Amino acid sequence: MKLKSLDLKNIKISDEFWSRHVDLVRNVIIPYQWEIMNDRVADAESSHCLENFKIAAGKNSGDFYGAVFQDTDIAKWLEAVGFSLAGNPDEKLEATADEVIDLIADAQCEDGYINTYFTIKEPDKRWSNLCEGHELYTAGHLMEAAAAYYEGTGKRKFLDCMCKFADLICETFGEEEGKIHGYPGHQEVEIGLIKLFRITKERRYLDMAKYFIDIRGVGENYFLKEMKKDGHKRIFPEFADYDTKYSQSHIPVRDQKTAEGHAVRAVYMYCAMADLAYEYQDDSLMEACETLWNNMVSKRMYITGGIGSSGILERFTTDYDLPNEYNYSESCASIGLALFGLRMNQITRDGKYMEEVERALYNTILAGIALDGRSFFYVNPLEVWPDACMPRTSKEHVKPVRQKWFGVACCPPNIARTLASLGQYIYSTQGDTVWVNLFVTSEVQQELESGCIQMKQETRFPNEGKTTIHIENQENVKVSLAVRIPEYAKDPVFYSGSEKIIPDKTEKGYAFFTVDRKEMELTMKFSMEPRLLHANPLVKADTGKVAVMKGPCVYCLEETDNGNNLPGLFLDSGIALKEHFEPDLLGGVTVIRAQGKRLVSDEWKEGELYKECAPKMEDAALTFVPYAYWGNRITGEMLVWVREIL
Amino acid sequence: MKLKSLDLKNIKISDEFWSRHVDLVRNVIIPYQWEIMNDRVADAESSHCLENFKIAAGKNSGDFYGAVFQDTDIAKWLEAVGFSLAGNPDEKLEATADEVIDLIADAQCEDGYINTYFTIKEPDKRWSNLCEGHELYTAGHLMEAAAAYYEGTGKRKFLDCMCKFADLICETFGEEEGKIHGYPGHQEVEIGLIKLFRITKERRYLDMAKYFIDIRGVGENYFLKEMKKDGHKRIFPEFADYDTKYSQSHIPVRDQKTAEGHAVRAVYMYCAMADLAYEYQDDSLMEACETLWNNMVSKRMYITGGIGSSGILERFTTDYDLPNEYNYSESCASIGLALFGLRMNQITRDGKYMEEVERALYNTILAGIALDGRSFFYVNPLEVWPDACMPRTSKEHVKPVRQKWFGVACCPPNIARTLASLGQYIYSTQGDTVWVNLFVTSEVQQELESGCIQMKQETRFPNEGKTTIHIENQENVKVSLAVRIPEYAKDPVFYSGSEKIIPDKTEKGYAFFTVDRKEMELTMKFSMEPRLLHANPLVKADTGKVAVMKGPCVYCLEETDNGNNLPGLFLDSGIALKEHFEPDLLGGVTVIRAQGKRLVSDEWKEGELYKECAPKMEDAALTFVPYAYWGNRITGEMLVWVREIL
């Protein structure tokens, strides 16, 4: 049996590190996106998202406006609202969401179909361009939203709408004659169908997801066939010369050995593959998941948990190709990586997956949102030189400043739903065992197999390597507590109260303890001093360089702390790193200092570009701050991989 | 008075280093391109270039095929033929060329217009899309070809055709009412018009060129106006969101302080600006040329003479932004840089310009063509990892292997015409002075102001830092000989016969000697040991790295000599470089060896991407070969800027 995340209702986060980010969702992002979707934000592009639904519902007249997947903005908003209401009931917000759901229901066609683009603009073109039309992708996000809203509020209306749509999809697609033997151009509906199945137990939804995964990349490519049909209309110009790897439809999924193509499409597919591998006990699919995971995290992932090395097509490239200043590494892709890792962790109970989930959460995902919650990175470089991030150049996709919410924006609402559902990553349960995956101050009330427990975790992680878990076990259930020991934790020791204790066993990165008392306080302490990381020597972009980490947090140099020309700084790894907590900096962070050298220019005259002369250096102190918080002060250079004095 | 290049008729090159490249033009490239243009090369894309002219001439029926500037293929071919015939008369080739010229004349419209695209496809759209239509660009290349053919053969027919076309252009464009107040979307016609003026002395051609340069970027942008007109048709999709910097039409040319936009457009414009600055003694234009030159060579040029840092739009970016593995640095742009530098040298008599001309010739331009003359680089990176040069990624424009001639190909014929006209860079004259700019074994017979001299230069440059110039001065003219002393020449000494002599004066990088005998043998010797170069510390891509040069030649590491993962090699600059000539390698090259370290992977297990561990190094010998010759053996990695042990 796989592990399950806690119901978000059962967990309250009150964490020094995370709460301020998580609270932004409720206090800033959900209200702001609501304004955006209503076209009430003066300096943002028009969204037209709600208006599209009103037109599709016949309430307003007018034309569709926006991208073909414009409806997903409402979907992701409702999903975040669902997650948020679970932990923080809010009558007014719920009433607003209910109205939106009524509107979606009104925009639903008789037969269950929902998609405002096709309903308004091309009602007779439904399902005719699976490659680019994003109908199934949009459906998937709506299904995920319906599931979250049902779980957050107990209300079924949205869920029922989406089941009706799912029924239509089941009638439309499949191997039977007369059905469409196609699959989505952007994977996502598989995840949505599986979520519907898990709530409703309707097996056909699961089978439908399996069909989409099983036929993907089998035989003649479906999208290339589509493009050859009479009347085919290109939606996205960049889809000319379509490479089927882009959508992971180049070969059957079980034959895929390397992470290829558009990174978000890839990881969303891997999530569905993991779910299906579990549900069908499908070993070949599980093996494919493991192979793809391993390829991705051991050869194609940035130290920050970013994936997708190419600025063009936001795609994976090749093993060890991890350029730092012109990569894409979309925030959404790291979210997908975390979702995939969580699934793999829950199936295998292996902490190694949580290691990478934690990496993505503490670095790329968190970097995606400004400290004030009002601006966002889509692209997550590891080295930024603002002057060179010019439009219409090789670095045009790299932004040195977080961007406002766009009319069409995938990353901001995706980050919002991730933060709103952070609880699902912190703990898992199975039977009478509770797994503690992440170190986040929080309170839990959870029904286990044999009874209810209350649990409180207290920690100053990631500033300190210590967490204390207090369990109240009034019913005296025989609870097993599995505490993750991260790979970076040095010399972990455990205490029950003040007494050192030894775990019952240590397995796959977790220390197991038996709680056979009404109350127990378990403390894990480990050393989490800042450390210097090197990349595998095959990562060409990083040879001769080091990165600084503390726990799961990658650190970076910023111009505001270190002056300009960061690539002219060299770290001396022979001198110990020093850390201290600065309560007033960036809302309170641990700062790390290193010693090294700075290349000086004083021997270079204006106009000299290349010459014979030994590089001249002077001593320099290097100040590192968490990568997650870069770009929150003055706009300037940023650098993760720092040159090393060899 | 500005200096003049020698008539190519008067110079015979028989150089150990250059002859094999120069001879390729005559023996391989001209015949091969002839086959290409006749669509007789089985594995090349269709050119249709001659067929277009036959259709435009009414000799064949059919439709136009190719790019709007397809005619320039014939133009560049004829220009190379003209240059080639000057030094190497060839009756058969001349007869073929004459036939082509007859065809061009037949395809010329009554009023003088020549452009097969518009004549065949859109006769009523002439001059309606100056931004994208390339009519003036094509005209310019045809004019340059006509000038070269006239100078190479003395035949006027082509020249007369082009004068007729130039007359039409003069009637069509200009400030007078009723004329088009526009300018070319791709600069080139200015150079062509100036060449026609210099041969025919028709002042209106010069004035026309001046008009195009003077109004460029003045007032409301002409191209943006064009795009707003009814019926405007986009030719190149990438011209959407047109940035006027792309074509250097963002501000008046005299106000331009930095090299901007598409690099080839930029340098072709600078060439015309230099010519006009001289012809009109226009100080403000000359100042702009100097400013733009200085910005380009001191802040935006690769050590190889490459320009244009961005893969997107082949454009300049910003000062010191010189990435090595995803730059564009088109071969044609370096050709334009050499043409601009030659003009500046001839106007100012300053050797500093020749320094960069030589850099471009010995590195990027020569690297553009394979040793067998059958394949070409358009893009000239300084670091190549073949596995990562994948289609549809940020490095898709970078090719690890030279490409065959395409159906439409700007660089191959441009390299051909440059090699065919190498003679014009080697010497210049003015009055009774001869300037020796480049060290190339060659024989010259030249009429000076007061009489004729014969001259023979013998050298093993760039393998040895020595050149001997033998002058026969039968008429006992008082000749002044100005020999360039390159910046990299250490301890230059001069000998007359075996006797050490001192120059009359040394000025702007030239040593001047008086030849007042009937015969004189002057030898210049200088040390040209391999040297280590650093880039200005503001070049972020090169901090912590060194480049190896010998004389003007940049060297590189290749995988075939050094194993893979070249970025894992570190050079120890404390150990002297060693050189030796290898007669059997790459047709005979000086190889340079350095000592250093290699990052080893043996502590890294499969699946490890980042970890705490000191980098492990082993001793390594590094073997460098000239950058110009990279990619002529086994396909593999290449690297110019090597990490340095600090």
PDB file of N, CA and C in Angstrom, chain B residues 312-348:
ATOM      1  N   ILE B 312      20.166  34.521 -31.617  1.00  0.00           N
ATOM      2  CA  ILE B 312      18.912  35.044 -32.154  1.00  0.00           C
ATOM      3  C   ILE B 312      19.217  36.359 -32.867  1.00  0.00           C
ATOM      4  N   LEU B 313      18.795  36.459 -34.118  1.00  0.00           N
ATOM      5  CA  LEU B 313      18.984  37.646 -34.960  1.00  0.00           C
ATOM      6  C   LEU B 313      20.450  37.971 -35.263  1.00  0.00           C
ATOM      7  N   GLU B 314      21.367  37.090 -34.952  1.00  0.00           N
ATOM      8  CA  GLU B 314      22.772  37.238 -35.379  1.00  0.00           C
ATOM      9  C   GLU B 314      23.290  38.632 -35.054  1.00  0.00           C
ATOM     10  N   ARG B 315      23.063  39.028 -33.850  1.00  0.00           N
ATOM     11  CA  ARG B 315      23.240  40.442 -33.521  1.00  0.00           C
ATOM     12  C   ARG B 315      24.241  40.721 -32.408  1.00  0.00           C
ATOM     13  N   PHE B 316      24.666  41.974 -32.358  1.00  0.00           N
ATOM     14  CA  PHE B 316      25.418  42.470 -31.222  1.00  0.00           C
ATOM     15  C   PHE B 316      24.489  42.506 -30.010  1.00  0.00           C
ATOM     16  N   THR B 317      25.067  42.389 -28.825  1.00  0.00           N
ATOM     17  CA  THR B 317      24.229  42.484 -27.622  1.00  0.00           C
ATOM     18  C   THR B 317      24.662  43.689 -26.799  1.00  0.00           C
ATOM     19  N   THR B 318      25.595  43.489 -25.867  1.00  0.00           N
ATOM     20  CA  THR B 318      26.019  44.597 -25.020  1.00  0.00           C
ATOM     21  C   THR B 318      27.517  44.447 -24.738  1.00  0.00           C
ATOM     22  N   ASP B 319      28.129  45.502 -24.215  1.00  0.00           N
ATOM     23  CA  ASP B 319      29.578  45.482 -23.980  1.00  0.00           C
ATOM     24  C   ASP B 319      29.991  44.287 -23.119  1.00  0.00           C
ATOM     25  N   TYR B 320      31.044  43.637 -23.536  1.00  0.00           N
ATOM     26  CA  TYR B 320      31.662  42.525 -22.800  1.00  0.00           C
ATOM     27  C   TYR B 320      30.798  41.264 -22.726  1.00  0.00           C
ATOM     28  N   ASP B 321      29.690  41.231 -23.423  1.00  0.00           N
ATOM     29  CA  ASP B 321      28.854  40.015 -23.436  1.00  0.00           C
ATOM     30  C   ASP B 321      29.356  39.122 -24.567  1.00  0.00           C
ATOM     31  N   LEU B 322      30.255  38.216 -24.241  1.00  0.00           N
ATOM     32  CA  LEU B 322      30.911  37.405 -25.261  1.00  0.00           C
ATOM     33  C   LEU B 322      30.897  35.929 -24.879  1.00  0.00           C
ATOM     34  N   PRO B 323      29.701  35.355 -24.847  1.00  0.00           N
ATOM     35  CA  PRO B 323      29.596  33.939 -24.501  1.00  0.00           C
ATOM     36  C   PRO B 323      30.279  33.090 -25.566  1.00  0.00           C
ATOM     37  N   ASN B 324      30.872  32.017 -25.146  1.00  0.00           N
ATOM     38  CA  ASN B 324      31.704  31.236 -26.071  1.00  0.00           C
ATOM     39  C   ASN B 324      30.984  30.091 -26.765  1.00  0.00           C
ATOM     40  N   GLU B 325      29.923  29.574 -26.156  1.00  0.00           N
ATOM     41  CA  GLU B 325      29.357  28.343 -26.717  1.00  0.00           C
ATOM     42  C   GLU B 325      27.995  28.522 -27.367  1.00  0.00           C
ATOM     43  N   TYR B 326      27.435  29.728 -27.312  1.00  0.00           N
ATOM     44  CA  TYR B 326      26.145  29.901 -27.986  1.00  0.00           C
ATOM     45  C   TYR B 326      26.067  31.218 -28.750  1.00  0.00           C
ATOM     46  N   ASN B 327      27.232  31.754 -29.058  1.00  0.00           N
ATOM     47  CA  ASN B 327      27.299  32.967 -29.877  1.00  0.00           C
ATOM     48  C   ASN B 327      26.993  32.656 -31.339  1.00  0.00           C
ATOM     49  N   TYR B 328      26.832  33.709 -32.141  1.00  0.00           N
ATOM     50  CA  TYR B 328      26.622  33.497 -33.571  1.00  0.00           C
ATOM     51  C   TYR B 328      27.935  33.749 -34.323  1.00  0.00           C
ATOM     52  N   SER B 329      28.391  34.995 -34.302  1.00  0.00           N
ATOM     53  CA  SER B 329      29.688  35.318 -34.917  1.00  0.00           C
ATOM     54  C   SER B 329      29.784  34.769 -36.329  1.00  0.00           C
ATOM     55  N   GLU B 330      28.884  35.247 -37.145  1.00  0.00           N
ATOM     56  CA  GLU B 330      28.799  34.781 -38.516  1.00  0.00           C
ATOM     57  C   GLU B 330      30.092  35.076 -39.289  1.00  0.00           C
ATOM     58  N   SER B 331      30.486  34.143 -40.121  1.00  0.00           N
ATOM     59  CA  SER B 331      31.675  34.336 -40.957  1.00  0.00           C
ATOM     60  C   SER B 331      31.575  35.636 -41.747  1.00  0.00           C
ATOM     61  N   CYS B 332      30.387  35.909 -42.323  1.00  0.00           N
ATOM     62  CA  CYS B 332      30.193  37.127 -43.115  1.00  0.00           C
ATOM     63  C   CYS B 332      30.436  38.385 -42.292  1.00  0.00           C
ATOM     64  N   ALA B 333      30.121  38.337 -41.002  1.00  0.00           N
ATOM     65  CA  ALA B 333      30.305  39.518 -40.159  1.00  0.00           C
ATOM     66  C   ALA B 333      31.794  39.810 -39.991  1.00  0.00           C
ATOM     67  N   SER B 334      32.602  38.765 -39.840  1.00  0.00           N
ATOM     68  CA  SER B 334      34.042  38.984 -39.716  1.00  0.00           C
ATOM     69  C   SER B 334      34.637  39.456 -41.033  1.00  0.00           C
ATOM     70  N   ILE B 335      34.059  39.004 -42.136  1.00  0.00           N
ATOM     71  CA  ILE B 335      34.489  39.524 -43.445  1.00  0.00           C
ATOM     72  C   ILE B 335      34.211  41.020 -43.512  1.00  0.00           C
ATOM     73  N   GLY B 336      33.041  41.411 -43.063  1.00  0.00           N
ATOM     74  CA  GLY B 336      32.688  42.831 -43.042  1.00  0.00           C
ATOM     75  C   GLY B 336      33.603  43.626 -42.123  1.00  0.00           C
ATOM     76  N   LEU B 337      33.969  43.022 -40.995  1.00  0.00           N
ATOM     77  CA  LEU B 337      34.899  43.677 -40.075  1.00  0.00           C
ATOM     78  C   LEU B 337      36.239  43.916 -40.778  1.00  0.00           C
ATOM     79  N   ALA B 338      36.704  42.918 -41.526  1.00  0.00           N
ATOM     80  CA  ALA B 338      37.982  43.062 -42.246  1.00  0.00           C
ATOM     81  C   ALA B 338      37.878  44.150 -43.316  1.00  0.00           C
ATOM     82  N   LEU B 339      36.735  44.182 -44.008  1.00  0.00           N
ATOM     83  CA  LEU B 339      36.551  45.202 -45.051  1.00  0.00           C
ATOM     84  C   LEU B 339      36.526  46.609 -44.443  1.00  0.00           C
ATOM     85  N   PHE B 340      35.880  46.730 -43.314  1.00  0.00           N
ATOM     86  CA  PHE B 340      35.809  48.020 -42.613  1.00  0.00           C
ATOM     87  C   PHE B 340      37.208  48.414 -42.116  1.00  0.00           C
ATOM     88  N   GLY B 341      37.898  47.456 -41.518  1.00  0.00           N
ATOM     89  CA  GLY B 341      39.236  47.730 -40.985  1.00  0.00           C
ATOM     90  C   GLY B 341      40.206  48.147 -42.084  1.00  0.00           C
ATOM     91  N   LEU B 342      40.109  47.475 -43.225  1.00  0.00           N
ATOM     92  CA  LEU B 342      40.985  47.824 -44.351  1.00  0.00           C
ATOM     93  C   LEU B 342      40.749  49.273 -44.771  1.00  0.00           C
ATOM     94  N   ARG B 343      39.490  49.661 -44.854  1.00  0.00           N
ATOM     95  CA  ARG B 343      39.163  51.046 -45.224  1.00  0.00           C
ATOM     96  C   ARG B 343      39.716  52.034 -44.204  1.00  0.00           C
ATOM     97  N   MET B 344      39.531  51.718 -42.928  1.00  0.00           N
ATOM     98  CA  MET B 344      40.009  52.632 -41.882  1.00  0.00           C
ATOM     99  C   MET B 344      41.531  52.722 -41.917  1.00  0.00           C
ATOM    100  N   ASN B 345      42.171  51.604 -42.177  1.00  0.00           N
ATOM    101  CA  ASN B 345      43.633  51.589 -42.280  1.00  0.00           C
ATOM    102  C   ASN B 345      44.093  52.464 -43.442  1.00  0.00           C
ATOM    103  N   GLN B 346      43.392  52.349 -44.547  1.00  0.00           N
ATOM    104  CA  GLN B 346      43.836  53.087 -45.732  1.00  0.00           C
ATOM    105  C   GLN B 346      43.568  54.584 -45.602  1.00  0.00           C
ATOM    106  N   ILE B 347      42.565  54.938 -44.825  1.00  0.00           N
ATOM    107  CA  ILE B 347      42.301  56.366 -44.609  1.00  0.00           C
ATOM    108  C   ILE B 347      43.271  56.941 -43.574  1.00  0.00           C
ATOM    109  N   THR B 348      43.462  56.218 -42.475  1.00  0.00           N
ATOM    110  CA  THR B 348      44.241  56.778 -41.359  1.00  0.00           C
ATOM    111  C   THR B 348      45.705  56.372 -41.395  1.00  0.00           C
TER     112      THR B 348
END
